[in-house]
Amino acid sequence: MTTSHDESTPKLEDVAADVSRIGKWKLKIVRDDRSAIQKKTFTKWINTYLIKVGQAVDDLYADLSDGNKLITLLEILTGDRLARERGKMRFHKLQNVENSLNLLKRKKIRIVNIRNDDIVDGNPKLILGLIWTIILNFEISHDPEGQGGAKANLIDWAKRATRGYKGVEVRNFTSSFKNGMAFNAIIHRFRPDIIDFDQLKPENAEENLENAFSVAEEELGIPRLLDVEDFILDELDEKSIMTYLSAFNRMYSKVPTEEELAVKVYSDRINVDAKKIMNWLKANIDRLEKKIYKMDLRCLRSTRQI
């Protein structure tokens, strides 16, 4: 006796197709989230330079399309002067972007599959790719080995800067920074006076991240390129975290040894104590002078009596 197939039971190939569609949908969401974070981070990074000349980028994809702000950014980064078209027609925009791309090529910076019309037309993927290339070469490293060399150098620096900190193990630019402990460890390594690392707990990720970002901005002047909500994703954006870390690397490129750090802490304490003594003397100088004057008078009278 044959069993009839229940038409309500899904076929195996249909289930497989649904799983594949769901997987692609989830992957697209992750990519979109990463692109949004990159767009925000790269925009903030660009503005740390454009603010020097009173300019800013609001929409990364739209504001670079005429090439003018791209030229300005590269002029600030390189110190070179570029020809600039002042017209508003598409031809002028294409020429401005072409001038920018040619400058990068002259600097031996490899531009892969990015044309001037991609930027003028606001292609998100290629604009992010171009800005990342600029960040990689002008912010993170001038290493001739390119991305691999720059990435290896930065991760090695981060490992050395966080070595010995309980609960911190830097293996990558994503999950190793998710709970914020690594950021705080880096700050504490170079400025132990502004981070109370022993009070931090790995399970308090949001608090740790907020603490690191706010202290870095207020005490070190490092712009807040990242936000706490950027770390909610399961898959963090490596390029954004590298961009932020590069600011610490530029400020503190040499990681001190334990002995050097101990000497610095001791020296800082001596300087603080000396400063307190000087402030006390300044505040009490008048009273001390009067006291010394009275003592001198007593001594003088005693001498005369003798």
mmCIF file of C-alpha atoms in Angstrom:
data_model
loop_
_atom_site.group_PDB
_atom_site.id
_atom_site.type_symbol
_atom_site.label_atom_id
_atom_site.label_comp_id
_atom_site.label_asym_id
_atom_site.label_seq_id
_atom_site.Cartn_x
_atom_site.Cartn_y
_atom_site.Cartn_z
ATOM 1 C CA MET A 1 0.000 0.000 0.000
ATOM 2 C CA THR A 2 1.445 3.356 -1.019
ATOM 3 C CA THR A 3 1.296 6.411 1.227
ATOM 4 C CA SER A 4 0.113 9.555 -0.427
ATOM 5 C CA HIS A 5 2.327 12.607 -0.026
ATOM 6 C CA ASP A 6 0.874 15.273 2.263
ATOM 7 C CA GLU A 7 0.726 18.395 0.108
ATOM 8 C CA SER A 8 1.033 20.572 3.239
ATOM 9 C CA THR A 9 4.497 19.143 3.974
ATOM 10 C CA PRO A 10 7.158 21.353 2.379
ATOM 11 C CA LYS A 11 9.544 19.749 -0.054
ATOM 12 C CA LEU A 12 13.207 19.491 0.922
ATOM 13 C CA GLU A 13 14.326 21.638 -1.994
ATOM 14 C CA ASP A 14 11.834 24.357 -1.007
ATOM 15 C CA VAL A 15 13.130 24.368 2.581
ATOM 16 C CA ALA A 16 16.702 24.624 1.309
ATOM 17 C CA ALA A 17 15.737 27.537 -0.935
ATOM 18 C CA ASP A 18 14.053 29.333 1.992
ATOM 19 C CA VAL A 19 17.112 28.832 4.214
ATOM 20 C CA SER A 20 19.331 30.198 1.458
ATOM 21 C CA ARG A 21 17.096 33.273 1.040
ATOM 22 C CA ILE A 22 17.079 33.918 4.803
ATOM 23 C CA GLY A 23 20.872 33.567 4.928
ATOM 24 C CA LYS A 24 21.316 36.062 2.102
ATOM 25 C CA TRP A 25 18.848 38.442 3.751
ATOM 26 C CA LYS A 26 20.723 38.302 7.063
ATOM 27 C CA LEU A 27 24.045 38.805 5.280
ATOM 28 C CA LYS A 28 22.635 41.846 3.506
ATOM 29 C CA ILE A 29 21.461 43.312 6.828
ATOM 30 C CA VAL A 30 24.933 42.823 8.339
ATOM 31 C CA ARG A 31 26.566 44.424 5.304
ATOM 32 C CA ASP A 32 24.131 47.336 5.380
ATOM 33 C CA ASP A 33 24.802 47.865 9.100
ATOM 34 C CA ARG A 34 28.535 47.788 8.529
ATOM 35 C CA SER A 35 28.250 50.229 5.644
ATOM 36 C CA ALA A 36 26.200 52.599 7.810
ATOM 37 C CA ILE A 37 28.821 52.476 10.578
ATOM 38 C CA GLN A 38 31.636 52.981 8.079
ATOM 39 C CA LYS A 39 29.823 55.914 6.530
ATOM 40 C CA LYS A 40 29.393 57.548 9.943
ATOM 41 C CA THR A 41 32.958 56.844 11.090
ATOM 42 C CA PHE A 42 34.579 57.939 7.830
ATOM 43 C CA THR A 43 32.469 61.116 7.785
ATOM 44 C CA LYS A 44 33.631 62.001 11.301
ATOM 45 C CA TRP A 45 37.227 61.242 10.338
ATOM 46 C CA ILE A 46 37.080 63.495 7.275
ATOM 47 C CA ASN A 47 35.584 66.301 9.348
ATOM 48 C CA THR A 48 38.489 66.217 11.822
ATOM 49 C CA TYR A 49 40.551 67.554 8.905
ATOM 50 C CA LEU A 50 38.024 69.705 7.043
ATOM 51 C CA ILE A 51 37.205 71.612 10.237
ATOM 52 C CA LYS A 52 40.690 73.127 9.987
ATOM 53 C CA VAL A 53 39.539 75.114 6.949
ATOM 54 C CA GLY A 54 35.980 75.743 8.136
ATOM 55 C CA GLN A 55 34.361 72.980 6.074
ATOM 56 C CA ALA A 56 32.466 69.783 6.848
ATOM 57 C CA VAL A 57 30.833 66.782 5.213
ATOM 58 C CA ASP A 58 27.223 65.996 6.117
ATOM 59 C CA ASP A 59 26.340 63.271 3.626
ATOM 60 C CA LEU A 60 29.453 61.373 2.571
ATOM 61 C CA TYR A 61 27.954 60.084 -0.653
ATOM 62 C CA ALA A 62 26.531 63.414 -1.815
ATOM 63 C CA ASP A 63 29.097 65.910 -0.511
ATOM 64 C CA LEU A 64 32.094 64.371 -2.278
ATOM 65 C CA SER A 65 30.338 64.144 -5.631
ATOM 66 C CA ASP A 66 31.630 67.428 -7.067
ATOM 67 C CA GLY A 67 35.208 66.619 -6.012
ATOM 68 C CA ASN A 68 35.804 69.903 -4.172
ATOM 69 C CA LYS A 69 35.862 68.577 -0.605
ATOM 70 C CA LEU A 70 37.807 65.543 -1.744
ATOM 71 C CA ILE A 71 40.452 67.865 -3.176
ATOM 72 C CA THR A 72 40.485 69.914 0.050
ATOM 73 C CA LEU A 73 40.947 66.783 2.162
ATOM 74 C CA LEU A 74 43.870 65.577 0.045
ATOM 75 C CA GLU A 75 45.482 69.030 0.047
ATOM 76 C CA ILE A 76 45.399 69.022 3.873
ATOM 77 C CA LEU A 77 46.770 65.482 4.082
ATOM 78 C CA THR A 78 49.548 65.915 1.507
ATOM 79 C CA GLY A 79 50.370 69.617 1.567
ATOM 80 C CA ASP A 80 50.087 69.621 -2.237
ATOM 81 C CA ARG A 81 47.979 72.033 -4.255
ATOM 82 C CA LEU A 82 45.582 70.613 -6.823
ATOM 83 C CA ALA A 83 43.916 72.164 -9.849
ATOM 84 C CA ARG A 84 40.240 72.742 -9.160
ATOM 85 C CA GLU A 85 37.288 73.256 -11.487
ATOM 86 C CA ARG A 86 34.825 75.829 -10.145
ATOM 87 C CA GLY A 87 31.931 75.049 -12.475
ATOM 88 C CA LYS A 88 28.818 73.057 -11.552
ATOM 89 C CA MET A 89 28.511 70.923 -14.680
ATOM 90 C CA ARG A 90 29.159 67.185 -14.658
ATOM 91 C CA PHE A 91 32.363 67.712 -16.628
ATOM 92 C CA HIS A 92 33.768 69.930 -13.877
ATOM 93 C CA LYS A 93 32.872 67.393 -11.173
ATOM 94 C CA LEU A 94 34.465 64.538 -13.118
ATOM 95 C CA GLN A 95 37.642 66.577 -13.603
ATOM 96 C CA ASN A 96 37.923 67.429 -9.902
ATOM 97 C CA VAL A 97 37.594 63.783 -8.882
ATOM 98 C CA GLU A 98 40.045 62.764 -11.603
ATOM 99 C CA ASN A 99 42.566 65.280 -10.243
ATOM 100 C CA SER A 100 42.186 63.705 -6.800
ATOM 101 C CA LEU A 101 42.620 60.150 -8.094
ATOM 102 C CA ASN A 102 45.678 61.192 -10.105
ATOM 103 C CA LEU A 103 47.281 62.667 -6.985
ATOM 104 C CA LEU A 104 46.847 59.360 -5.156
ATOM 105 C CA LYS A 105 48.378 57.511 -8.102
ATOM 106 C CA ARG A 106 51.361 59.890 -8.083
ATOM 107 C CA LYS A 107 51.807 59.027 -4.400
ATOM 108 C CA LYS A 108 52.040 55.355 -5.419
ATOM 109 C CA ILE A 109 48.704 54.609 -3.752
ATOM 110 C CA ARG A 110 46.876 51.791 -5.453
ATOM 111 C CA ILE A 111 43.320 52.588 -6.533
ATOM 112 C CA VAL A 112 41.419 49.454 -7.520
ATOM 113 C CA ASN A 113 38.417 49.705 -9.852
ATOM 114 C CA ILE A 114 37.409 53.228 -8.743
ATOM 115 C CA ARG A 115 36.663 55.701 -11.524
ATOM 116 C CA ASN A 116 35.799 59.383 -11.309
ATOM 117 C CA ASP A 117 32.183 58.778 -12.376
ATOM 118 C CA ASP A 118 31.723 56.319 -9.465
ATOM 119 C CA ILE A 119 32.332 59.146 -7.010
ATOM 120 C CA VAL A 120 30.345 61.745 -8.969
ATOM 121 C CA ASP A 121 27.379 59.348 -9.165
ATOM 122 C CA GLY A 122 27.537 58.665 -5.410
ATOM 123 C CA ASN A 123 28.332 54.954 -5.511
ATOM 124 C CA PRO A 124 28.303 54.024 -1.775
ATOM 125 C CA LYS A 125 30.533 50.952 -1.978
ATOM 126 C CA LEU A 126 33.237 52.620 -4.051
ATOM 127 C CA ILE A 127 33.159 55.890 -2.079
ATOM 128 C CA LEU A 128 33.686 53.910 1.136
ATOM 129 C CA GLY A 129 36.466 52.012 -0.618
ATOM 130 C CA LEU A 130 38.179 55.240 -1.691
ATOM 131 C CA ILE A 131 37.999 56.838 1.759
ATOM 132 C CA TRP A 132 39.297 53.638 3.369
ATOM 133 C CA THR A 133 42.253 53.669 0.969
ATOM 134 C CA ILE A 134 42.990 57.266 1.988
ATOM 135 C CA ILE A 135 42.672 56.458 5.715
ATOM 136 C CA LEU A 136 44.862 53.389 5.346
ATOM 137 C CA ASN A 137 47.662 55.291 3.623
ATOM 138 C CA PHE A 138 47.571 58.655 5.363
ATOM 139 C CA GLU A 139 46.224 57.829 8.830
ATOM 140 C CA ILE A 140 47.108 54.270 9.721
ATOM 141 C CA SER A 141 50.361 53.641 7.902
ATOM 142 C CA HIS A 142 52.672 54.572 5.074
ATOM 143 C CA ASP A 143 53.788 50.959 4.946
ATOM 144 C CA PRO A 144 54.709 49.993 1.359
ATOM 145 C CA GLU A 145 53.289 46.516 2.018
ATOM 146 C CA GLY A 146 49.835 48.089 1.930
ATOM 147 C CA GLN A 147 46.829 46.976 3.980
ATOM 148 C CA GLY A 148 48.400 43.751 5.229
ATOM 149 C CA GLY A 149 51.462 45.532 6.613
ATOM 150 C CA ALA A 150 49.446 48.375 8.154
ATOM 151 C CA LYS A 151 46.982 46.002 9.763
ATOM 152 C CA ALA A 152 49.736 43.786 11.164
ATOM 153 C CA ASN A 153 51.606 46.770 12.599
ATOM 154 C CA LEU A 154 48.519 48.191 14.278
ATOM 155 C CA ILE A 155 47.415 44.881 15.800
ATOM 156 C CA ASP A 156 50.958 44.277 17.076
ATOM 157 C CA TRP A 157 50.955 47.727 18.719
ATOM 158 C CA ALA A 158 47.553 47.051 20.316
ATOM 159 C CA LYS A 159 48.763 43.702 21.660
ATOM 160 C CA ARG A 160 51.842 45.275 23.224
ATOM 161 C CA ALA A 161 49.816 48.153 24.666
ATOM 162 C CA THR A 162 47.341 45.794 26.379
ATOM 163 C CA ARG A 163 49.757 43.051 27.446
ATOM 164 C CA GLY A 164 49.383 42.124 31.098
ATOM 165 C CA TYR A 165 45.881 43.541 31.553
ATOM 166 C CA LYS A 166 43.501 41.075 33.159
ATOM 167 C CA GLY A 167 40.621 40.064 30.912
ATOM 168 C CA VAL A 168 42.138 41.688 27.816
ATOM 169 C CA GLU A 169 43.501 39.683 24.915
ATOM 170 C CA VAL A 170 43.746 41.447 21.558
ATOM 171 C CA ARG A 171 43.523 38.952 18.725
ATOM 172 C CA ASN A 172 41.605 40.996 16.153
ATOM 173 C CA PHE A 173 39.945 44.367 15.513
ATOM 174 C CA THR A 174 36.415 43.147 16.212
ATOM 175 C CA SER A 175 35.465 40.850 19.084
ATOM 176 C CA SER A 176 38.594 41.753 21.089
ATOM 177 C CA PHE A 177 37.228 45.297 21.483
ATOM 178 C CA LYS A 178 33.546 44.487 21.909
ATOM 179 C CA ASN A 179 33.330 44.898 25.707
ATOM 180 C CA GLY A 180 35.445 48.061 25.809
ATOM 181 C CA MET A 181 38.132 46.656 28.125
ATOM 182 C CA ALA A 182 40.858 46.841 25.461
ATOM 183 C CA PHE A 183 40.184 50.526 24.752
ATOM 184 C CA ASN A 184 40.430 51.330 28.466
ATOM 185 C CA ALA A 185 43.603 49.248 28.821
ATOM 186 C CA ILE A 186 45.274 51.195 26.011
ATOM 187 C CA ILE A 187 44.424 54.516 27.639
ATOM 188 C CA HIS A 188 45.542 53.253 31.054
ATOM 189 C CA ARG A 189 48.856 51.994 29.639
ATOM 190 C CA PHE A 190 49.862 55.502 28.612
ATOM 191 C CA ARG A 191 47.829 57.590 31.069
ATOM 192 C CA PRO A 192 47.182 55.566 34.255
ATOM 193 C CA ASP A 193 46.136 58.782 35.996
ATOM 194 C CA ILE A 194 42.911 59.164 33.992
ATOM 195 C CA ILE A 195 41.545 55.583 33.981
ATOM 196 C CA ASP A 196 40.753 53.489 37.059
ATOM 197 C CA PHE A 197 41.136 50.182 35.235
ATOM 198 C CA ASP A 198 40.683 47.980 38.318
ATOM 199 C CA GLN A 199 37.109 49.235 38.710
ATOM 200 C CA LEU A 200 36.072 48.094 35.214
ATOM 201 C CA LYS A 201 34.218 44.827 34.642
ATOM 202 C CA PRO A 202 34.059 42.944 31.313
ATOM 203 C CA GLU A 203 30.305 42.354 31.669
ATOM 204 C CA ASN A 204 29.632 46.131 31.709
ATOM 205 C CA ALA A 205 30.387 46.592 28.024
ATOM 206 C CA GLU A 206 28.345 49.757 27.437
ATOM 207 C CA GLU A 207 29.785 51.500 30.488
ATOM 208 C CA ASN A 208 33.315 50.503 29.518
ATOM 209 C CA LEU A 209 32.914 51.778 25.967
ATOM 210 C CA GLU A 210 31.362 55.066 27.080
ATOM 211 C CA ASN A 211 34.128 55.542 29.645
ATOM 212 C CA ALA A 212 36.894 54.983 27.078
ATOM 213 C CA PHE A 213 35.338 57.190 24.383
ATOM 214 C CA SER A 214 34.553 60.084 26.742
ATOM 215 C CA VAL A 215 37.936 60.002 28.529
ATOM 216 C CA ALA A 216 39.802 59.827 25.204
ATOM 217 C CA GLU A 217 37.861 62.805 23.894
ATOM 218 C CA GLU A 218 37.973 64.980 27.023
ATOM 219 C CA GLU A 219 41.444 64.148 28.328
ATOM 220 C CA LEU A 220 43.411 63.224 25.201
ATOM 221 C CA GLY A 221 41.592 65.220 22.525
ATOM 222 C CA ILE A 222 40.911 62.118 20.442
ATOM 223 C CA PRO A 223 37.653 62.606 18.499
ATOM 224 C CA ARG A 224 34.803 60.196 19.237
ATOM 225 C CA LEU A 225 34.710 58.445 15.878
ATOM 226 C CA LEU A 226 32.805 55.482 17.327
ATOM 227 C CA ASP A 227 29.594 55.246 19.354
ATOM 228 C CA VAL A 228 28.545 52.670 21.924
ATOM 229 C CA GLU A 229 25.681 51.479 19.703
ATOM 230 C CA ASP A 230 28.215 50.518 16.993
ATOM 231 C CA PHE A 231 29.160 47.564 19.207
ATOM 232 C CA ILE A 232 25.692 46.044 19.478
ATOM 233 C CA LEU A 233 26.161 44.117 16.233
ATOM 234 C CA ASP A 234 27.422 40.546 16.363
ATOM 235 C CA GLU A 235 29.804 41.368 13.516
ATOM 236 C CA LEU A 236 31.692 44.589 14.298
ATOM 237 C CA ASP A 237 33.230 46.781 11.613
ATOM 238 C CA GLU A 238 36.969 46.202 11.545
ATOM 239 C CA LYS A 239 37.816 49.253 9.427
ATOM 240 C CA SER A 240 36.015 51.682 11.731
ATOM 241 C CA ILE A 241 37.775 50.292 14.812
ATOM 242 C CA MET A 242 41.157 50.455 13.040
ATOM 243 C CA THR A 243 40.481 54.072 12.088
ATOM 244 C CA TYR A 244 39.720 54.991 15.709
ATOM 245 C CA LEU A 245 42.691 53.071 17.131
ATOM 246 C CA SER A 246 45.071 54.790 14.729
ATOM 247 C CA ALA A 247 44.564 58.049 16.659
ATOM 248 C CA PHE A 248 45.938 56.400 19.820
ATOM 249 C CA ASN A 249 48.762 54.831 17.832
ATOM 250 C CA ARG A 250 49.806 58.222 16.430
ATOM 251 C CA MET A 251 49.718 59.833 19.878
ATOM 252 C CA TYR A 252 51.517 56.971 21.651
ATOM 253 C CA SER A 253 53.465 55.080 19.014
ATOM 254 C CA LYS A 254 56.073 53.793 21.481
ATOM 255 C CA VAL A 255 54.715 51.357 24.056
ATOM 256 C CA PRO A 256 56.673 51.809 27.319
ATOM 257 C CA THR A 257 58.143 48.850 29.156
ATOM 258 C CA GLU A 258 56.995 48.115 32.721
ATOM 259 C CA GLU A 259 60.202 49.713 34.046
ATOM 260 C CA GLU A 260 59.779 52.845 31.922
ATOM 261 C CA LEU A 261 56.159 53.126 32.995
ATOM 262 C CA ALA A 262 57.092 52.791 36.675
ATOM 263 C CA VAL A 263 59.716 55.540 36.307
ATOM 264 C CA LYS A 264 57.189 57.793 34.584
ATOM 265 C CA VAL A 265 54.556 57.225 37.284
ATOM 266 C CA TYR A 266 57.139 57.981 40.008
ATOM 267 C CA SER A 267 58.324 61.087 38.127
ATOM 268 C CA ASP A 268 54.755 62.289 37.669
ATOM 269 C CA ARG A 269 54.099 61.875 41.392
ATOM 270 C CA ILE A 270 57.223 63.904 42.243
ATOM 271 C CA ASN A 271 56.116 66.640 39.833
ATOM 272 C CA VAL A 272 52.636 66.681 41.370
ATOM 273 C CA ASP A 273 54.089 66.898 44.894
ATOM 274 C CA ALA A 274 56.471 69.679 43.843
ATOM 275 C CA LYS A 275 53.586 71.570 42.266
ATOM 276 C CA LYS A 276 51.526 71.234 45.464
ATOM 277 C CA ILE A 277 54.454 72.581 47.503
ATOM 278 C CA MET A 278 54.891 75.551 45.154
ATOM 279 C CA ASN A 279 51.177 76.338 45.245
ATOM 280 C CA TRP A 280 51.227 76.178 49.047
ATOM 281 C CA LEU A 281 54.227 78.514 49.198
ATOM 282 C CA LYS A 282 52.550 81.010 46.849
ATOM 283 C CA ALA A 283 49.372 80.941 48.908
ATOM 284 C CA ASN A 284 51.226 81.420 52.203
ATOM 285 C CA ILE A 285 54.171 83.619 51.208
ATOM 286 C CA ASP A 286 52.815 86.782 52.826
ATOM 287 C CA ARG A 287 52.119 85.034 56.113
ATOM 288 C CA LEU A 288 55.554 83.404 56.092
ATOM 289 C CA GLU A 289 57.300 86.690 55.362
ATOM 290 C CA LYS A 290 55.538 88.359 58.297
ATOM 291 C CA LYS A 291 56.426 85.455 60.554
ATOM 292 C CA ILE A 292 60.083 85.554 59.480
ATOM 293 C CA TYR A 293 60.139 89.353 59.982
ATOM 294 C CA LYS A 294 58.848 88.991 63.549
ATOM 295 C CA MET A 295 61.441 86.286 64.253
ATOM 296 C CA ASP A 296 64.185 88.575 62.949
ATOM 297 C CA LEU A 297 63.003 91.384 65.231
ATOM 298 C CA ARG A 298 63.078 89.111 68.267
ATOM 299 C CA CYS A 299 66.585 87.951 67.415
ATOM 300 C CA LEU A 300 67.727 91.533 66.961
ATOM 301 C CA ARG A 301 66.322 92.597 70.329
ATOM 302 C CA SER A 302 67.861 89.621 72.053
ATOM 303 C CA THR A 303 71.249 90.501 70.549
ATOM 304 C CA ARG A 304 71.012 94.109 71.768
ATOM 305 C CA GLN A 305 70.154 92.994 75.305
ATOM 306 C CA ILE A 306 73.252 90.803 75.346
#
